[in-house]
GROMACS .gro file of C-alpha atoms in nm:
model
  267
    1MET     CA    1  -4.713  -4.273 -11.379
    2THR     CA    2  -4.660  -4.235 -11.753
    3GLU     CA    3  -4.484  -4.537 -11.904
    4THR     CA    4  -4.464  -4.416 -12.264
    5PHE     CA    5  -4.411  -4.071 -12.408
    6ASP     CA    6  -4.623  -3.933 -12.691
    7ARG     CA    7  -4.450  -3.611 -12.801
    8GLU     CA    8  -4.750  -3.473 -12.989
    9THR     CA    9  -4.985  -3.529 -12.697
   10ALA     CA   10  -4.735  -3.383 -12.453
   11ALA     CA   11  -4.668  -3.077 -12.665
   12ALA     CA   12  -5.038  -3.012 -12.707
   13ALA     CA   13  -5.098  -3.049 -12.332
   14ILE     CA   14  -4.815  -2.817 -12.230
   15GLU     CA   15  -4.876  -2.554 -12.495
   16ALA     CA   16  -5.252  -2.543 -12.435
   17PRO     CA   17  -5.395  -2.303 -12.175
   18GLY     CA   18  -5.316  -2.443 -11.833
   19THR     CA   19  -5.516  -2.501 -11.517
   20PRO     CA   20  -5.535  -2.172 -11.322
   21GLU     CA   21  -5.376  -2.176 -10.979
   22GLU     CA   22  -5.711  -2.064 -10.834
   23HIS     CA   23  -5.854  -2.403 -10.931
   24TRP     CA   24  -5.577  -2.585 -10.748
   25ALA     CA   25  -5.611  -2.357 -10.446
   26ALA     CA   26  -5.986  -2.425 -10.427
   27TRP     CA   27  -5.938  -2.804 -10.431
   28ASP     CA   28  -5.926  -2.949 -10.082
   29GLY     CA   29  -5.740  -3.253 -10.213
   30LEU     CA   30  -5.408  -3.071 -10.188
   31ALA     CA   31  -5.473  -2.965  -9.829
   32ARG     CA   32  -5.563  -3.323  -9.741
   33LEU     CA   33  -5.237  -3.472  -9.871
   34PRO     CA   34  -5.036  -3.629  -9.588
   35ALA     CA   35  -4.758  -3.398  -9.474
   36VAL     CA   36  -4.399  -3.518  -9.444
   37PRO     CA   37  -4.104  -3.337  -9.282
   38PRO     CA   38  -3.793  -3.234  -9.475
   39PRO     CA   39  -3.555  -3.529  -9.512
   40SER     CA   40  -3.241  -3.555  -9.304
   41GLY     CA   41  -2.896  -3.670  -9.403
   42PRO     CA   42  -2.736  -3.637  -9.747
   43VAL     CA   43  -2.986  -3.587 -10.030
   44VAL     CA   44  -2.922  -3.614 -10.404
   45VAL     CA   45  -3.144  -3.373 -10.598
   46VAL     CA   46  -3.174  -3.429 -10.975
   47ALA     CA   47  -3.281  -3.156 -11.217
   48ALA     CA   48  -3.329  -3.201 -11.590
   49HIS     CA   49  -3.258  -2.829 -11.644
   50PRO     CA   50  -3.125  -2.546 -11.429
   51ASP     CA   51  -3.434  -2.416 -11.242
   52ASP     CA   52  -3.629  -2.743 -11.209
   53GLU     CA   53  -3.484  -2.810 -10.863
   54VAL     CA   54  -3.583  -2.466 -10.734
   55LEU     CA   55  -3.933  -2.474 -10.883
   56GLY     CA   56  -4.014  -2.822 -10.759
   57PHE     CA   57  -3.810  -2.862 -10.441
   58GLY     CA   58  -3.637  -2.532 -10.363
   59GLY     CA   59  -3.826  -2.447 -10.047
   60THR     CA   60  -3.744  -2.786  -9.902
   61MET     CA   61  -3.381  -2.759 -10.015
   62ALA     CA   62  -3.354  -2.438  -9.815
   63GLN     CA   63  -3.455  -2.629  -9.501
   64LEU     CA   64  -3.221  -2.925  -9.536
   65THR     CA   65  -2.959  -2.953  -9.265
   66GLY     CA   66  -2.757  -3.229  -9.430
   67PRO     CA   67  -2.543  -3.214  -9.745
   68ILE     CA   68  -2.717  -3.163 -10.079
   69HIS     CA   69  -2.573  -3.312 -10.397
   70LEU     CA   70  -2.739  -3.129 -10.687
   71VAL     CA   71  -2.712  -3.302 -11.026
   72THR     CA   72  -2.803  -3.082 -11.325
   73VAL     CA   73  -2.854  -3.320 -11.616
   74THR     CA   74  -2.854  -3.072 -11.907
   75ASP     CA   75  -2.729  -2.716 -11.933
   76GLY     CA   76  -3.071  -2.598 -12.048
   77GLU     CA   77  -2.915  -2.472 -12.370
   78GLY     CA   78  -3.224  -2.558 -12.573
   79SER     CA   79  -3.455  -2.314 -12.397
   80HIS     CA   80  -3.412  -2.043 -12.661
   81PRO     CA   81  -3.342  -2.212 -12.997
   82HIS     CA   82  -3.302  -1.876 -13.174
   83LEU     CA   83  -3.001  -1.786 -12.954
   84PRO     CA   84  -2.648  -1.938 -12.934
   85ALA     CA   85  -2.665  -2.256 -12.727
   86GLY     CA   86  -2.327  -2.206 -12.563
   87ARG     CA   87  -2.414  -1.861 -12.436
   88ILE     CA   88  -2.751  -1.979 -12.307
   89ALA     CA   89  -2.581  -2.267 -12.124
   90ALA     CA   90  -2.335  -2.031 -11.956
   91LEU     CA   91  -2.612  -1.789 -11.867
   92ARG     CA   92  -2.832  -2.056 -11.712
   93ALA     CA   93  -2.541  -2.193 -11.509
   94ALA     CA   94  -2.483  -1.844 -11.370
   95GLU     CA   95  -2.854  -1.803 -11.295
   96LEU     CA   96  -2.854  -2.131 -11.104
   97GLU     CA   97  -2.549  -2.027 -10.901
   98ARG     CA   98  -2.721  -1.705 -10.797
   99ALA     CA   99  -3.045  -1.891 -10.722
  100LEU     CA  100  -2.863  -2.136 -10.496
  101GLY     CA  101  -2.706  -1.841 -10.320
  102ALA     CA  102  -3.056  -1.707 -10.250
  103LEU     CA  103  -3.176  -2.046 -10.123
  104ALA     CA  104  -2.868  -2.059  -9.898
  105PRO     CA  105  -2.874  -2.433  -9.823
  106ARG     CA  106  -2.627  -2.535  -9.556
  107ALA     CA  107  -2.404  -2.740  -9.787
  108CYS     CA  108  -2.453  -2.797 -10.160
  109ARG     CA  109  -2.223  -2.970 -10.407
  110THR     CA  110  -2.317  -2.935 -10.773
  111TYR     CA  111  -2.262  -3.170 -11.067
  112ARG     CA  112  -2.316  -3.067 -11.432
  113LEU     CA  113  -2.351  -3.367 -11.661
  114HIS     CA  114  -2.381  -3.173 -11.992
  115ILE     CA  115  -2.626  -3.422 -12.146
  116PRO     CA  116  -2.785  -3.255 -12.452
  117ASP     CA  117  -3.097  -3.056 -12.376
  118THR     CA  118  -3.416  -3.210 -12.523
  119ASP     CA  119  -3.237  -3.545 -12.568
  120VAL     CA  120  -3.209  -3.690 -12.218
  121GLY     CA  121  -3.403  -3.999 -12.318
  122ALA     CA  122  -3.132  -4.102 -12.563
  123HIS     CA  123  -2.879  -4.094 -12.278
  124GLU     CA  124  -3.094  -4.255 -12.009
  125ARG     CA  125  -2.869  -4.555 -11.945
  126GLN     CA  126  -2.562  -4.334 -11.917
  127LEU     CA  127  -2.752  -4.104 -11.681
  128THR     CA  128  -2.861  -4.398 -11.467
  129ARG     CA  129  -2.498  -4.504 -11.425
  130GLN     CA  130  -2.389  -4.151 -11.339
  131LEU     CA  131  -2.666  -4.104 -11.083
  132ALA     CA  132  -2.596  -4.442 -10.923
  133THR     CA  133  -2.233  -4.334 -10.879
  134VAL     CA  134  -2.337  -4.008 -10.713
  135LEU     CA  135  -2.580  -4.191 -10.484
  136ARG     CA  136  -2.316  -4.441 -10.376
  137GLU     CA  137  -2.034  -4.191 -10.329
  138SER     CA  138  -2.251  -3.940 -10.142
  139GLY     CA  139  -2.404  -4.195  -9.908
  140ALA     CA  140  -2.738  -4.032  -9.980
  141GLY     CA  141  -3.040  -4.140  -9.782
  142LEU     CA  142  -3.279  -4.001 -10.043
  143CYS     CA  143  -3.291  -3.919 -10.414
  144VAL     CA  144  -3.529  -3.647 -10.536
  145ALA     CA  145  -3.596  -3.614 -10.909
  146PRO     CA  146  -3.850  -3.492 -11.166
  147PHE     CA  147  -4.187  -3.665 -11.191
  148THR     CA  148  -4.187  -3.949 -11.443
  149GLY     CA  149  -4.537  -3.852 -11.558
  150ASP     CA  150  -4.468  -3.481 -11.609
  151LEU     CA  151  -4.538  -3.488 -11.987
  152HIS     CA  152  -4.199  -3.329 -12.057
  153ALA     CA  153  -3.958  -3.570 -12.226
  154ASP     CA  154  -3.643  -3.458 -12.041
  155HIS     CA  155  -3.819  -3.448 -11.704
  156GLU     CA  156  -3.959  -3.797 -11.751
  157ALA     CA  157  -3.627  -3.944 -11.868
  158ALA     CA  158  -3.439  -3.784 -11.577
  159GLY     CA  159  -3.700  -3.916 -11.336
  160ARG     CA  160  -3.682  -4.268 -11.479
  161ALA     CA  161  -3.302  -4.270 -11.463
  162ALA     CA  162  -3.309  -4.148 -11.103
  163ALA     CA  163  -3.563  -4.415 -11.009
  164ALA     CA  164  -3.349  -4.685 -11.171
  165ALA     CA  165  -3.034  -4.561 -10.999
  166ALA     CA  166  -3.218  -4.547 -10.668
  167ARG     CA  167  -3.332  -4.907 -10.708
  168GLN     CA  168  -2.977  -5.018 -10.787
  169THR     CA  169  -2.842  -4.850 -10.474
  170GLY     CA  170  -3.133  -4.920 -10.240
  171THR     CA  171  -3.208  -4.548 -10.204
  172PRO     CA  172  -3.562  -4.415 -10.155
  173CYS     CA  173  -3.670  -4.184 -10.437
  174TRP     CA  174  -3.918  -3.896 -10.438
  175HIS     CA  175  -4.043  -3.723 -10.754
  176TYR     CA  176  -4.147  -3.359 -10.787
  177PRO     CA  177  -4.385  -3.237 -11.061
  178ILE     CA  178  -4.330  -2.924 -11.269
  179TRP     CA  179  -4.551  -2.916 -11.580
  180MET     CA  180  -4.810  -3.146 -11.425
  181TRP     CA  181  -4.967  -2.846 -11.254
  182HIS     CA  182  -5.022  -2.693 -11.599
  183TRP     CA  183  -5.185  -2.980 -11.788
  184ALA     CA  184  -5.354  -3.173 -11.505
  185ALA     CA  185  -5.666  -3.075 -11.314
  186PRO     CA  186  -5.771  -3.125 -10.952
  187GLY     CA  187  -5.844  -3.493 -10.895
  188ASP     CA  188  -5.705  -3.582 -11.238
  189PRO     CA  189  -5.706  -3.965 -11.271
  190ARG     CA  190  -5.377  -3.952 -11.464
  191VAL     CA  191  -5.199  -3.837 -11.147
  192PRO     CA  192  -5.101  -4.093 -10.878
  193TRP     CA  193  -5.255  -3.895 -10.591
  194PRO     CA  194  -5.234  -4.182 -10.337
  195THR     CA  195  -4.854  -4.152 -10.348
  196ALA     CA  196  -4.851  -3.771 -10.322
  197ARG     CA  197  -4.717  -3.601 -10.011
  198ARG     CA  198  -4.707  -3.239  -9.898
  199LEU     CA  199  -4.391  -3.066  -9.771
  200PRO     CA  200  -4.496  -2.757  -9.572
  201LEU     CA  201  -4.275  -2.449  -9.613
  202PRO     CA  202  -4.222  -2.200  -9.333
  203SER     CA  203  -4.244  -1.835  -9.437
  204TRP     CA  204  -3.867  -1.789  -9.445
  205ALA     CA  205  -3.825  -2.086  -9.681
  206GLN     CA  206  -4.100  -1.950  -9.906
  207ALA     CA  207  -3.921  -1.616  -9.918
  208ARG     CA  208  -3.589  -1.777 -10.009
  209LYS     CA  209  -3.753  -1.982 -10.281
  210GLN     CA  210  -3.922  -1.680 -10.435
  211ALA     CA  211  -3.593  -1.488 -10.426
  212ALA     CA  212  -3.420  -1.780 -10.597
  213ILE     CA  213  -3.683  -1.803 -10.871
  214HIS     CA  214  -3.633  -1.436 -10.955
  215HIS     CA  215  -3.273  -1.511 -11.055
  216PHE     CA  216  -3.391  -1.720 -11.351
  217THR     CA  217  -3.428  -1.414 -11.571
  218SER     CA  218  -3.402  -1.606 -11.895
  219GLN     CA  219  -3.707  -1.811 -11.799
  220ILE     CA  220  -3.936  -1.553 -11.639
  221THR     CA  221  -3.892  -1.255 -11.875
  222PRO     CA  222  -3.907  -1.203 -12.254
  223PHE     CA  223  -3.536  -1.266 -12.297
  224SER     CA  224  -3.261  -1.155 -12.534
  225LEU     CA  225  -2.885  -1.188 -12.488
  226GLY     CA  226  -2.822  -0.828 -12.578
  227THR     CA  227  -2.994  -0.674 -12.278
  228GLY     CA  228  -3.064  -0.961 -12.040
  229THR     CA  229  -3.435  -0.910 -12.095
  230GLY     CA  230  -3.618  -0.872 -12.419
  231THR     CA  231  -3.874  -0.631 -12.551
  232GLY     CA  232  -4.120  -0.889 -12.676
  233THR     CA  233  -4.466  -0.918 -12.529
  234GLY     CA  234  -4.522  -1.291 -12.548
  235THR     CA  235  -4.642  -1.445 -12.224
  236GLY     CA  236  -4.632  -1.814 -12.315
  237PRO     CA  237  -4.621  -2.051 -12.163
  238GLY     CA  238  -4.337  -2.179 -12.374
  239THR     CA  239  -4.151  -2.501 -12.314
  240GLU     CA  240  -3.776  -2.544 -12.303
  241THR     CA  241  -3.789  -2.643 -12.669
  242ASN     CA  242  -4.012  -2.384 -12.834
  243ALA     CA  243  -3.931  -2.044 -12.683
  244GLY     CA  244  -3.903  -1.793 -12.962
  245PRO     CA  245  -3.826  -1.422 -12.938
  246GLY     CA  246  -4.053  -1.253 -12.686
  247THR     CA  247  -4.174  -1.577 -12.527
  248VAL     CA  248  -4.183  -1.604 -12.150
  249ILE     CA  249  -4.123  -1.968 -12.063
  250LEU     CA  250  -4.252  -1.932 -11.706
  251PRO     CA  251  -4.511  -1.652 -11.693
  252PRO     CA  252  -4.672  -1.554 -11.362
  253SER     CA  253  -4.956  -1.802 -11.417
  254GLU     CA  254  -4.702  -2.087 -11.416
  255LEU     CA  255  -4.489  -1.951 -11.132
  256ALA     CA  256  -4.801  -1.937 -10.915
  257HIS     CA  257  -4.800  -2.318 -10.904
  258HIS     CA  258  -4.450  -2.312 -10.756
  259THR     CA  259  -4.485  -2.039 -10.493
  260ARG     CA  260  -4.735  -2.210 -10.265
  261PRO     CA  261  -4.671  -2.251  -9.891
  262PHE     CA  262  -4.591  -2.617  -9.956
  263GLU     CA  263  -4.428  -2.842 -10.215
  264THR     CA  264  -4.559  -3.172 -10.345
  265VAL     CA  265  -4.372  -3.496 -10.412
  266PHE     CA  266  -4.467  -3.847 -10.514
  267ILE     CA  267  -4.304  -4.115 -10.301
   0.00000   0.00000   0.00000
């Protein structure tokens, strides 16, 4: 997993044309990943931004029978720098609430930490303490967080903090990738494939996940606050830090990585 973060390299990798989903689908390496069942008992799910948890782990969240404690690290207010941050934060919180309603997990408690978007790394120690508290108080048997090698600064910092908190509390920790599917390639040596596991999704869980994703309007359409969707024609991908007017942060080519009949975690 990535130990250091080079912003220029990461930005270039994420903003460059990504690996088509057809390439991933044609690679038998994903099909050969060992399958694991959904975890039981209380689970703490960490998301750097509202939508990460649904993209990376939403289908599995829909299947969980124990309590879910969802920790949203930032409000995602930096996704559209040309728009008022406070209004974007409120909008994304509402989108997440509707998305969770579509997932319909059995029991879900949410925590919003309000750490500044794009600056999670500067608050990593604070975040570690906060996550350790949630893990202890929830009695969680598992922590699930963003991949520490995702080449997105906030994702990596949130993943590192979750891993540190999990070590402090003796909690197993899984990591889900988001942008890795964009910049990596099948068999990519930068990816720790030996630790990867596949979480199969039944058709009803896939349907709930897709319904949940569609509630993130600000991320999947050319967005403006005036109308809810914009009139621009940009199709990105954009990152949470560079979306200008007309940019679609998660175009269909990116969403295709997150609507498979399985999810992937690193354990």
